[in-house]
PDB file of C-alpha atoms in Angstrom:
ATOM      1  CA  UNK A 231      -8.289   4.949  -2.561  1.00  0.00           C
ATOM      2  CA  UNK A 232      -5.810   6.510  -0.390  1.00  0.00           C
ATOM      3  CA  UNK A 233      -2.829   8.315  -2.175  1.00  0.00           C
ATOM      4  CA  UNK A 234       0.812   9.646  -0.384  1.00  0.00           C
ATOM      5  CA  UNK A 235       2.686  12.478  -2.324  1.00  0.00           C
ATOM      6  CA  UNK A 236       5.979  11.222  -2.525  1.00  0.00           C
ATOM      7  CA  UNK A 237       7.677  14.263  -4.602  1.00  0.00           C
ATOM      8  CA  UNK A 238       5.909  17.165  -6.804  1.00  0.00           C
ATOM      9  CA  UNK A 239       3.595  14.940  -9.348  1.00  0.00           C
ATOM     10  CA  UNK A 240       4.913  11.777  -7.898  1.00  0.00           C
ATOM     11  CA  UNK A 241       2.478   9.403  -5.898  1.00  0.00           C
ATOM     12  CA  UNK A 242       1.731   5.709  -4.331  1.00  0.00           C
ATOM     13  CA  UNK A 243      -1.320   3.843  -3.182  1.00  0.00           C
ATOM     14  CA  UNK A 244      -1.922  -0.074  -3.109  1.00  0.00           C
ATOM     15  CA  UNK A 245      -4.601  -1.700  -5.093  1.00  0.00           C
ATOM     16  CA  UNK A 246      -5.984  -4.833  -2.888  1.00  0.00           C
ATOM     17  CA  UNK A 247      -7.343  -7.857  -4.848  1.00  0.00           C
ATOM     18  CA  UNK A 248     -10.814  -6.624  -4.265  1.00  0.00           C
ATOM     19  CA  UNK A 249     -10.085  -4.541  -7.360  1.00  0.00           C
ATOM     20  CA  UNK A 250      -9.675  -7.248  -9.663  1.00  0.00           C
ATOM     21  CA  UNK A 251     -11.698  -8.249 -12.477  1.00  0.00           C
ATOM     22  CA  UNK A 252     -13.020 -11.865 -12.548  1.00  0.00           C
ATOM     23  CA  UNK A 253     -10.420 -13.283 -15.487  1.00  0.00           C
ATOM     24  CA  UNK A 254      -7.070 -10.857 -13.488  1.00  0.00           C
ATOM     25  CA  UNK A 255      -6.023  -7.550 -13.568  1.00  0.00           C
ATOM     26  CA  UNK A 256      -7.213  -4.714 -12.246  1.00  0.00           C
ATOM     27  CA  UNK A 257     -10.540  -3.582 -13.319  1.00  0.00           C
ATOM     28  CA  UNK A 258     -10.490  -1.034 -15.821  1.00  0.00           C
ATOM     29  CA  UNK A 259     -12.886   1.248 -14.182  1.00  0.00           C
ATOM     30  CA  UNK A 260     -10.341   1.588 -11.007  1.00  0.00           C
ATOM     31  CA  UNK A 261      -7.730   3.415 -13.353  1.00  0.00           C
ATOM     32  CA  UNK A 262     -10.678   5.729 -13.957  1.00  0.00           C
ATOM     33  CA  UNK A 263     -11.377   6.465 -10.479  1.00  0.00           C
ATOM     34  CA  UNK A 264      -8.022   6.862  -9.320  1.00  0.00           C
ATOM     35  CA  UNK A 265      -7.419   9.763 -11.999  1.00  0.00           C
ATOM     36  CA  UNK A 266      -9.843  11.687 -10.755  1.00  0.00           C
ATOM     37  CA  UNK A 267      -9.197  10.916  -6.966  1.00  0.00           C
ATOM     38  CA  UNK A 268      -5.572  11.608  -7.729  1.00  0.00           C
ATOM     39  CA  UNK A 269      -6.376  14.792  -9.225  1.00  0.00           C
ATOM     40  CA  UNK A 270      -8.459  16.168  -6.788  1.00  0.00           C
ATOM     41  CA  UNK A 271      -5.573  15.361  -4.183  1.00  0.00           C
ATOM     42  CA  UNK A 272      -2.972  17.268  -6.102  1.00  0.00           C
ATOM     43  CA  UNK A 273      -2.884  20.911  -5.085  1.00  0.00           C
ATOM     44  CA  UNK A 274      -1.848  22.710  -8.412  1.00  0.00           C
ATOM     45  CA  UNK A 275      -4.903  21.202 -10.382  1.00  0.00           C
ATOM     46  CA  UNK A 276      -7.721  23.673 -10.349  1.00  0.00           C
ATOM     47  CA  UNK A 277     -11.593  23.250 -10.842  1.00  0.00           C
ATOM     48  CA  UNK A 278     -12.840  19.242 -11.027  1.00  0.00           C
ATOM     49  CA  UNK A 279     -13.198  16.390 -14.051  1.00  0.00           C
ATOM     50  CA  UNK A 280     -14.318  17.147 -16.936  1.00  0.00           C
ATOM     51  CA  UNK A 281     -13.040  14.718 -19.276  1.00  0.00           C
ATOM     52  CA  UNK A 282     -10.833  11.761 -19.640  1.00  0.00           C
ATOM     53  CA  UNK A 283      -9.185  10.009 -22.452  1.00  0.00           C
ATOM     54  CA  UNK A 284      -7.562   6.616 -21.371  1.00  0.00           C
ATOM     55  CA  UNK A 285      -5.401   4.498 -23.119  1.00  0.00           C
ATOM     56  CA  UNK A 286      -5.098   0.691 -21.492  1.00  0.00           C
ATOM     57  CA  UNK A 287      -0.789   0.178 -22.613  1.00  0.00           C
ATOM     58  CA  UNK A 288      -0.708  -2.826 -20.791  1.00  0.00           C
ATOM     59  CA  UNK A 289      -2.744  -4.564 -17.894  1.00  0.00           C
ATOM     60  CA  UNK A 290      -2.309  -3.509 -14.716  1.00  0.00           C
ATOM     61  CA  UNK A 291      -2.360  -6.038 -10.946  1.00  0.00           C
ATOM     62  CA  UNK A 292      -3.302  -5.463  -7.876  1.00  0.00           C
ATOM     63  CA  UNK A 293      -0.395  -4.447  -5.011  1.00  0.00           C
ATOM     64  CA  UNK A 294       1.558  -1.018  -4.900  1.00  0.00           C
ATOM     65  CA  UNK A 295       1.461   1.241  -7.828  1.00  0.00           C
ATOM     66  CA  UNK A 296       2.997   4.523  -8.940  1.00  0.00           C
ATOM     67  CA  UNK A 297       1.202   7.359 -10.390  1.00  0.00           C
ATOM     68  CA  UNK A 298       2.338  10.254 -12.019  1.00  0.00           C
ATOM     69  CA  UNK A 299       0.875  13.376 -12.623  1.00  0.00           C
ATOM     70  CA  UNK A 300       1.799  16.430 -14.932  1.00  0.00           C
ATOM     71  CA  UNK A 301       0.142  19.504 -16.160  1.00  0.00           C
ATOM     72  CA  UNK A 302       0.246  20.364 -19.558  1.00  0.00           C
ATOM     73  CA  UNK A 303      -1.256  23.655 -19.087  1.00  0.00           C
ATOM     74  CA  UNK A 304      -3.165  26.157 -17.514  1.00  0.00           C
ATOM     75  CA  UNK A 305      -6.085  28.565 -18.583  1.00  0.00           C
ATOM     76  CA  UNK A 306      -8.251  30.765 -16.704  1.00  0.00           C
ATOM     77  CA  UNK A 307     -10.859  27.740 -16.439  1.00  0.00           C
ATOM     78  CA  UNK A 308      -9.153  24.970 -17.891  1.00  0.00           C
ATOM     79  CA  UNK A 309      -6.751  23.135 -17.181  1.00  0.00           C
ATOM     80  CA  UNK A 310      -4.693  19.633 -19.274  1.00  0.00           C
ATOM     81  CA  UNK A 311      -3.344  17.277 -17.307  1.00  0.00           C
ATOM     82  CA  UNK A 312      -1.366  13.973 -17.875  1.00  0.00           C
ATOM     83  CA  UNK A 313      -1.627  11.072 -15.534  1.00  0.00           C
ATOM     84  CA  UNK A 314       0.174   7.854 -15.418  1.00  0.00           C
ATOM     85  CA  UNK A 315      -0.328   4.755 -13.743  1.00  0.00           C
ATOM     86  CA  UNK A 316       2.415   2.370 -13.612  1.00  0.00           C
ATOM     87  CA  UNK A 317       3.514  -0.849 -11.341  1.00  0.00           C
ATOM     88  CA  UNK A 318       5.429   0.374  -8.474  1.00  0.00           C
ATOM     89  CA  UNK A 319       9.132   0.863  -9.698  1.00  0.00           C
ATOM     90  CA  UNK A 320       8.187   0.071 -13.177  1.00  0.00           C
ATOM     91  CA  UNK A 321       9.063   2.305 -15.934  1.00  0.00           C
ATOM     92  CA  UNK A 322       6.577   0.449 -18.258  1.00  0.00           C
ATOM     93  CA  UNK A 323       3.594   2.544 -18.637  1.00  0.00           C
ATOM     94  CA  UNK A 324       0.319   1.172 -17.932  1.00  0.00           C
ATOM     95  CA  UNK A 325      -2.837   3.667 -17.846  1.00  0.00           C
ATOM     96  CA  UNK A 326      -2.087   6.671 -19.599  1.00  0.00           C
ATOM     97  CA  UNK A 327      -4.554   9.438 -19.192  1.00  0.00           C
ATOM     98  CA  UNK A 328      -5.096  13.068 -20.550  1.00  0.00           C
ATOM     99  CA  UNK A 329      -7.372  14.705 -17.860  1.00  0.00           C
ATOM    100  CA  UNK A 330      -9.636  18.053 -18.318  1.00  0.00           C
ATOM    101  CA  UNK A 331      -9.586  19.844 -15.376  1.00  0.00           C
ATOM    102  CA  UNK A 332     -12.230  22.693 -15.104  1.00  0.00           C
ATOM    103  CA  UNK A 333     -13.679  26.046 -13.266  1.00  0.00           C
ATOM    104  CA  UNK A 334     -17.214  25.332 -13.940  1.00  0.00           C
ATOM    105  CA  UNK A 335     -18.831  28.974 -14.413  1.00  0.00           C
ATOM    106  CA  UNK A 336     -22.591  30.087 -14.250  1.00  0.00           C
ATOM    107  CA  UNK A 337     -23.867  29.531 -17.339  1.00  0.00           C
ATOM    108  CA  UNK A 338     -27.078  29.500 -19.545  1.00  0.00           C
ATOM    109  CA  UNK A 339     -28.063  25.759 -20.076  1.00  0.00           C
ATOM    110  CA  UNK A 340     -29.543  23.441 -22.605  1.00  0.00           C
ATOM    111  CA  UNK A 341     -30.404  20.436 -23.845  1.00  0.00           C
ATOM    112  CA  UNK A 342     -31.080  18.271 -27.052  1.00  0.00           C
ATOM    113  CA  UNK A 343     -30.742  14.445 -25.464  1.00  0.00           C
ATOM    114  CA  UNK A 344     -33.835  13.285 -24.027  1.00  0.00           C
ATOM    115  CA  UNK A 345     -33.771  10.501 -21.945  1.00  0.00           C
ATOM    116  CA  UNK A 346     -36.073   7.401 -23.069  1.00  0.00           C
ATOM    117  CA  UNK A 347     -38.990   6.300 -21.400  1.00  0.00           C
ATOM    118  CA  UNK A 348     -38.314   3.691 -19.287  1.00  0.00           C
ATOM    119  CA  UNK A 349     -39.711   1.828 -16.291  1.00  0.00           C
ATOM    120  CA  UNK A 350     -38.879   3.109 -12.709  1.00  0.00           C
ATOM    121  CA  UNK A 351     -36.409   0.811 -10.834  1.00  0.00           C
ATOM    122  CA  UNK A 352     -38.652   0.263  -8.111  1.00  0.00           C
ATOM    123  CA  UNK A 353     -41.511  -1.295 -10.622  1.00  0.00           C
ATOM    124  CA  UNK A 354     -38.548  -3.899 -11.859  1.00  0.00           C
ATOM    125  CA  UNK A 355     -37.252  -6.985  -9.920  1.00  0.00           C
ATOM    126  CA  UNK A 356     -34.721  -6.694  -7.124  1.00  0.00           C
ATOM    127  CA  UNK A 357     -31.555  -8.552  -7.973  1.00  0.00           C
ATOM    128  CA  UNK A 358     -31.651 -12.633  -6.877  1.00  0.00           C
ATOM    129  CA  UNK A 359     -29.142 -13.503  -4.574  1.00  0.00           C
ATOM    130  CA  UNK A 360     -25.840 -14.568  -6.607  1.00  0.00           C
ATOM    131  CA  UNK A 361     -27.237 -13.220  -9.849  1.00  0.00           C
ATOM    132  CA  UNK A 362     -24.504 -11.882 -11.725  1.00  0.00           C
ATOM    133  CA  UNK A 363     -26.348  -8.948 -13.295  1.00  0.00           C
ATOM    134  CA  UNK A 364     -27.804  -7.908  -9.806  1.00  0.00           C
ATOM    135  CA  UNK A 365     -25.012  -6.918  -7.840  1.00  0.00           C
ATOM    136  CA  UNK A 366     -21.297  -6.295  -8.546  1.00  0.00           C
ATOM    137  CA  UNK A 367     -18.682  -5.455  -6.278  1.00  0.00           C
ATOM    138  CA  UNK A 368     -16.103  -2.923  -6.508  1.00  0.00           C
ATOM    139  CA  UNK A 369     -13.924  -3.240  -3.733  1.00  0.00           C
ATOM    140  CA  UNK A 370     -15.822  -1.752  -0.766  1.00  0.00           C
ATOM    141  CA  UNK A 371     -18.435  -0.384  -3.006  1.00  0.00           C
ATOM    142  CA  UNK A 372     -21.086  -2.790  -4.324  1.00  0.00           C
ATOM    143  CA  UNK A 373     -23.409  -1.842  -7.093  1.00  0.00           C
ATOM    144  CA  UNK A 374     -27.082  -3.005  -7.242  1.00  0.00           C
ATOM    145  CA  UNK A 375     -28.621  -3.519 -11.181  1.00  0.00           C
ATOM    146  CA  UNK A 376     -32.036  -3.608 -11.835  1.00  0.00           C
ATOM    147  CA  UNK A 377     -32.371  -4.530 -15.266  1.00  0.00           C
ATOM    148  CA  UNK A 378     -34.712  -2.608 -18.124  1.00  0.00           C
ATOM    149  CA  UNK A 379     -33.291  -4.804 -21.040  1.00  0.00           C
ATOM    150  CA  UNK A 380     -29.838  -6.563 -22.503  1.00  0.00           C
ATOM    151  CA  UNK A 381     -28.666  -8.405 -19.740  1.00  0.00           C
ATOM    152  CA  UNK A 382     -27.369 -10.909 -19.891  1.00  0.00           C
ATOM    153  CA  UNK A 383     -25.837 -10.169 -22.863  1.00  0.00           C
ATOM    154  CA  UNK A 384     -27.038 -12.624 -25.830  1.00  0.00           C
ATOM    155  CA  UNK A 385     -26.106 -12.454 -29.355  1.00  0.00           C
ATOM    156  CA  UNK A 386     -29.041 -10.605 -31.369  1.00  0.00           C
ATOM    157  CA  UNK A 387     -30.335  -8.015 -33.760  1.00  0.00           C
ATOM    158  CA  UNK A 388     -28.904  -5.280 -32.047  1.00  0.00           C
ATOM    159  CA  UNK A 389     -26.619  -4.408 -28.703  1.00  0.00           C
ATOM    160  CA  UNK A 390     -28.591  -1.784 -26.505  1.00  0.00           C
ATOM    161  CA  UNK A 391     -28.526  -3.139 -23.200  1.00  0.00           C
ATOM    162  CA  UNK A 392     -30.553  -0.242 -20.118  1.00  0.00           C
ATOM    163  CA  UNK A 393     -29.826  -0.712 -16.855  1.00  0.00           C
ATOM    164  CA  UNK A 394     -30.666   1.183 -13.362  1.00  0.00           C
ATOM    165  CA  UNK A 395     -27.994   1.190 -11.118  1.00  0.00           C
ATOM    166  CA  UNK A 396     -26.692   2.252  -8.113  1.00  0.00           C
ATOM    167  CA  UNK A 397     -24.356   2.311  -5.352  1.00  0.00           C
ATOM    168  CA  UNK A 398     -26.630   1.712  -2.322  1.00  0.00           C
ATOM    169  CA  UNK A 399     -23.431   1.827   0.248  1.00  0.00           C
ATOM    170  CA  UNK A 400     -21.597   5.131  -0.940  1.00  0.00           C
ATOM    171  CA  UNK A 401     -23.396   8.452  -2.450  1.00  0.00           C
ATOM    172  CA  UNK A 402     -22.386   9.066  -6.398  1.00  0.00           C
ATOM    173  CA  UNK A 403     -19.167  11.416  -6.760  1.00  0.00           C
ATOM    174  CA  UNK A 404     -17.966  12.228  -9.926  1.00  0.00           C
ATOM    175  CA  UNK A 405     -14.875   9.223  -9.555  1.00  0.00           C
ATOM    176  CA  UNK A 406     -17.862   6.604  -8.061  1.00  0.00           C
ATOM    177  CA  UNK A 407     -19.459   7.917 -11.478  1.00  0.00           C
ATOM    178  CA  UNK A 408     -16.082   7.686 -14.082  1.00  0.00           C
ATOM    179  CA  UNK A 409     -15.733   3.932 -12.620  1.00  0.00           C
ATOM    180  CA  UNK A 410     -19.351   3.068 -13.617  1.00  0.00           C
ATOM    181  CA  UNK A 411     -18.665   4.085 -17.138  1.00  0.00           C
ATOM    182  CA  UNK A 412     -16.386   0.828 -17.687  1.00  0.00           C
ATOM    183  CA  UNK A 413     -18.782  -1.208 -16.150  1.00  0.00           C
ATOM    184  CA  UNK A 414     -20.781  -3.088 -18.901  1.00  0.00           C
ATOM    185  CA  UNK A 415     -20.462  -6.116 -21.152  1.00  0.00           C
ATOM    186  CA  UNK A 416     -18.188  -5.469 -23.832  1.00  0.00           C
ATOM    187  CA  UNK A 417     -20.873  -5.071 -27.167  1.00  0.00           C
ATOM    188  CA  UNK A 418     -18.916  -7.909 -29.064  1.00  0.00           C
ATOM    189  CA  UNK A 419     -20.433 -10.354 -26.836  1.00  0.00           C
ATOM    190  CA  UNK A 420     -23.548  -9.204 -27.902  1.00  0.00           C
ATOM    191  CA  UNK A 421     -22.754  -9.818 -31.805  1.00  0.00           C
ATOM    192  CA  UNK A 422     -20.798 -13.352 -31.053  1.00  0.00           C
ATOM    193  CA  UNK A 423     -21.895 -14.430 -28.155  1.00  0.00           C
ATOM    194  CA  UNK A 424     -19.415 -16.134 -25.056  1.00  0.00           C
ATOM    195  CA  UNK A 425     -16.853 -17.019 -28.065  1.00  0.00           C
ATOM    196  CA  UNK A 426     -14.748 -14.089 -27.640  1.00  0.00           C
ATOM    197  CA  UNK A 427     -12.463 -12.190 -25.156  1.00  0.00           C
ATOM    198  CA  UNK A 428     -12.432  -8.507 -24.873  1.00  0.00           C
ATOM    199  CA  UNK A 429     -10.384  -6.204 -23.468  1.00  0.00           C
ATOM    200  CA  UNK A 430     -10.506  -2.092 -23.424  1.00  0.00           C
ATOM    201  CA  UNK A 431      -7.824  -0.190 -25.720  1.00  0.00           C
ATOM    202  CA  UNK A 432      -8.797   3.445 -24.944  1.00  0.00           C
ATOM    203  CA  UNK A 433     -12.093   5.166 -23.568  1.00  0.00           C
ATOM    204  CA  UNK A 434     -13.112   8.564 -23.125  1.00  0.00           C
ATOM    205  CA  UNK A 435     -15.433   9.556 -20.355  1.00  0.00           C
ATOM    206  CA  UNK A 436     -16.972  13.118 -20.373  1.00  0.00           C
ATOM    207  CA  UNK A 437     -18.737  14.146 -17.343  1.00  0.00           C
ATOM    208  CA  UNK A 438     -21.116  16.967 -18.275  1.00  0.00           C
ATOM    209  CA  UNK A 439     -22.534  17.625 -14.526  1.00  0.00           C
ATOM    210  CA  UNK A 440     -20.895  19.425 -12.085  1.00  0.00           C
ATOM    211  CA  UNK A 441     -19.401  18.010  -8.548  1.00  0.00           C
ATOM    212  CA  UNK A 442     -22.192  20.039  -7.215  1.00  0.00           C
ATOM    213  CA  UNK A 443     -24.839  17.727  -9.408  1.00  0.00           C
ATOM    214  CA  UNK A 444     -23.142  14.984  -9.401  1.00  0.00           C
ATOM    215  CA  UNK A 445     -23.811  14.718  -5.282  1.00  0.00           C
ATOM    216  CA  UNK A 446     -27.780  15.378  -5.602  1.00  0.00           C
ATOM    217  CA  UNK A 447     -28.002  11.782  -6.825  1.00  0.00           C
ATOM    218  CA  UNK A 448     -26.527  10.579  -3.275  1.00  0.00           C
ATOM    219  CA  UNK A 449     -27.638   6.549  -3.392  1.00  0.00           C
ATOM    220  CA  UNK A 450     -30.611   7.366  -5.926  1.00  0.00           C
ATOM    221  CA  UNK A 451     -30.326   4.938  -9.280  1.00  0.00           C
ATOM    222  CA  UNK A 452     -28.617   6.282 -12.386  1.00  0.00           C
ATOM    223  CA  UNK A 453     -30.063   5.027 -15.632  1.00  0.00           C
ATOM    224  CA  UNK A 454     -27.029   3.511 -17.977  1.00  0.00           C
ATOM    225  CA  UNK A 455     -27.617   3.331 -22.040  1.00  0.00           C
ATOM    226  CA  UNK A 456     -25.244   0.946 -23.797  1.00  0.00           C
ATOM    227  CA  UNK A 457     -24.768   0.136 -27.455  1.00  0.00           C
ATOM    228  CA  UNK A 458     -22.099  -0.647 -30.112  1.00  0.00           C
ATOM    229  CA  UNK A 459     -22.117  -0.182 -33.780  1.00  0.00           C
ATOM    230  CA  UNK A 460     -19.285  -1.941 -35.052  1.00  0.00           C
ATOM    231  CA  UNK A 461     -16.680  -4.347 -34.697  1.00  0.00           C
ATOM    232  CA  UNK A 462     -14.080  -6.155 -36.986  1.00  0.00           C
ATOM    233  CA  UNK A 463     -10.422  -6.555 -37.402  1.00  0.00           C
ATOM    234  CA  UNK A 464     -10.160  -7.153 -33.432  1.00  0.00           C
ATOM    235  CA  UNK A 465     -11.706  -3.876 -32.922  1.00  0.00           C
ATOM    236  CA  UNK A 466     -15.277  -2.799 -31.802  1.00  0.00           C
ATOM    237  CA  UNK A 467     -16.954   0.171 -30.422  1.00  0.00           C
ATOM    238  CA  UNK A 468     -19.394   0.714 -27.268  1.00  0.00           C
ATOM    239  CA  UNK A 469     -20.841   4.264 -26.104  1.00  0.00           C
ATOM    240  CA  UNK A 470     -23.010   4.704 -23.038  1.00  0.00           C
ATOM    241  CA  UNK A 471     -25.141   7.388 -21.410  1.00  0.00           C
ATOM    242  CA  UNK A 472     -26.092   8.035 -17.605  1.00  0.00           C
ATOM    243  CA  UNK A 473     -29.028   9.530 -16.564  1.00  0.00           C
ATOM    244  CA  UNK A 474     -30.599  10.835 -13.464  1.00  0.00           C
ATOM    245  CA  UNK A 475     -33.913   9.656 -12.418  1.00  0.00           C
ATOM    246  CA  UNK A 476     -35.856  13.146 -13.567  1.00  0.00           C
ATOM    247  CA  UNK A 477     -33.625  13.240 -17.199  1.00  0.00           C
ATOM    248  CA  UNK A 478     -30.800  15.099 -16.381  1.00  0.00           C
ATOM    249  CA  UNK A 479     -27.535  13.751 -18.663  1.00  0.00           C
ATOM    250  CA  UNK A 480     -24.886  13.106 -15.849  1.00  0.00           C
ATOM    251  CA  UNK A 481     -21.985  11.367 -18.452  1.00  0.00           C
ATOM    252  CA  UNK A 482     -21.371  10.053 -21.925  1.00  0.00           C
ATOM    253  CA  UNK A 483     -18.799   7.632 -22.739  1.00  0.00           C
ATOM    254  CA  UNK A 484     -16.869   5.795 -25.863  1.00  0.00           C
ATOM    255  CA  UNK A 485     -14.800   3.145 -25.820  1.00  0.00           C
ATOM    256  CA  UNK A 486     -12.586   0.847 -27.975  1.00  0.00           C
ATOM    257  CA  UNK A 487     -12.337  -2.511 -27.047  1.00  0.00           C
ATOM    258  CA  UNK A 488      -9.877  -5.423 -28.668  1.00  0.00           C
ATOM    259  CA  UNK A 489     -11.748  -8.692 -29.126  1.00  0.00           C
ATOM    260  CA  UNK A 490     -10.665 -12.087 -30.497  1.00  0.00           C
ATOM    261  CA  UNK A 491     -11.868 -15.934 -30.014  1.00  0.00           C
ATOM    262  CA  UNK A 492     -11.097 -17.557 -27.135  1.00  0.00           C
ATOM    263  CA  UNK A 493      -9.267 -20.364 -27.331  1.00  0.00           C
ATOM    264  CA  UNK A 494     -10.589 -23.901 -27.759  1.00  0.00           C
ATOM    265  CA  UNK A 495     -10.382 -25.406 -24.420  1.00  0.00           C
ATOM    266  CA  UNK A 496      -8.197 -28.806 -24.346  1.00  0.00           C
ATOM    267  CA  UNK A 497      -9.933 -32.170 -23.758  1.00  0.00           C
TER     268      UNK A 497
END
């Protein structure tokens, strides 16, 4: 992602096709990415990502976009900032984030999650060739899966899915690490099956390690927890955790997602 300040809180970059998703559009997890990257370009935000609430307005293509960036305010650590991303010369919004920027200070640590017992990736099977739970592609950036359970998704008792993962030709950042969090099969499929189509409403990504931690993991796997607890009237839920390989808790997620049948395909 390459981004040129065109005025104070006023940028461009191009989105190539390798960013789409399989069914159009860009892929959610690239408006993700390019909030952070975007942020850590502009030279009033202090500290680095610690949150971000998105809200999907409308689909966004690949080609030139805008993005626009404004703080809301400033603390001694923290710091609220807005972020748009729009179609170049649109005034249609279509990614609006709220961004927590922070100073991350030296504090005492702790923790309650515990990471479940799982088995390594290297004692699982190495993705087939063309399997579509083994590797996905990001743009430049493909991601190898090794699969624990839930994938493919399937309709069933329940929606946990656990996958390893990892990015074999880049090491993990913390905007590598926001992408991966919209990066899983929406939980409705896992409740009705291929019979529906899903897109994301909002989603909330809250990275709890620091840039520092964050770059430890380099091209190690990540472990990814997903599972919904409810859907109807169009709307369903999905949160996920990521985990490092000794149990640290890298990022926790939530999303809303829109769902509805697909449409009976003509004879």
């Amino acid at each position: 992602m390459i981004f040129t300040p065109v005025a104070p809180g006023r940028w461009t970059t191009f989105a190539g096709p390798e960013w789409n998703r399989p069914g159009g559009g860009l892929w959610g997890g690239y408006a993700i990415g390019a909030c952070i990257r975007v942020l850590e370009a502009e030279p009033e935000a202090l500290g680095e990502a610690l949150s971000l609430t998105l809200t999907y307005a409308s689909g966004l293509t690949s080609g030139a976009l805008d993005i626009r960036t404004r703080r809301l305010r400033q603390g001694g650590s923290i710091g609220v900032w807005e972020v748009e991303l729009v179609p170049a010369g649109s005034d249609q919004v279509g990614v609006h984030a709220i961004v927590t920027m922070a100073r991350r200070p030296a504090t005492p640590t702790f923790a309650f999650a515990k990471m479940p017992d799982v088995p390594a990736p290297e004692s699982l099977p190495s993705p087939s060739p063309g399997s579509p739970v083994g590797v996905t592609r990001y743009a430049a950036t493909p991601l190898e899966w090794r699969t624990v359970e839930g994938f493919p998704p399937r309709p069933g008792a329940h929606s946990r899915s656990r996958a390893w993962v990892r990015s074999p030709g880049a090491p993990l950042d913390k905007a590598l690490l926001g992408m991966i969090t919209d990066n899983s099969p929406a939980r409705a499929l896992y409740a009705l099956g291929a019979a529906v189509m899903t897109t994301t409403l909002t989603l909330t990504v809250y990275l709890h390690a620091t840039a520092a931690q964050v770059a430890e993991v380099g091209n190690d796997f990540v472990l990814v927890e997903y599972e919904g607890r409810v859907g109807g009237g169009g709307a369903s839920d999905e949160r996920s955790t990521y985990w490092t390989r000794d149990g640290k808790l890298l990022a926790t997620s939530g999303q809303l997602a829109w769902y509805r049948p697909r449409a009976p395909q003509s004879a």
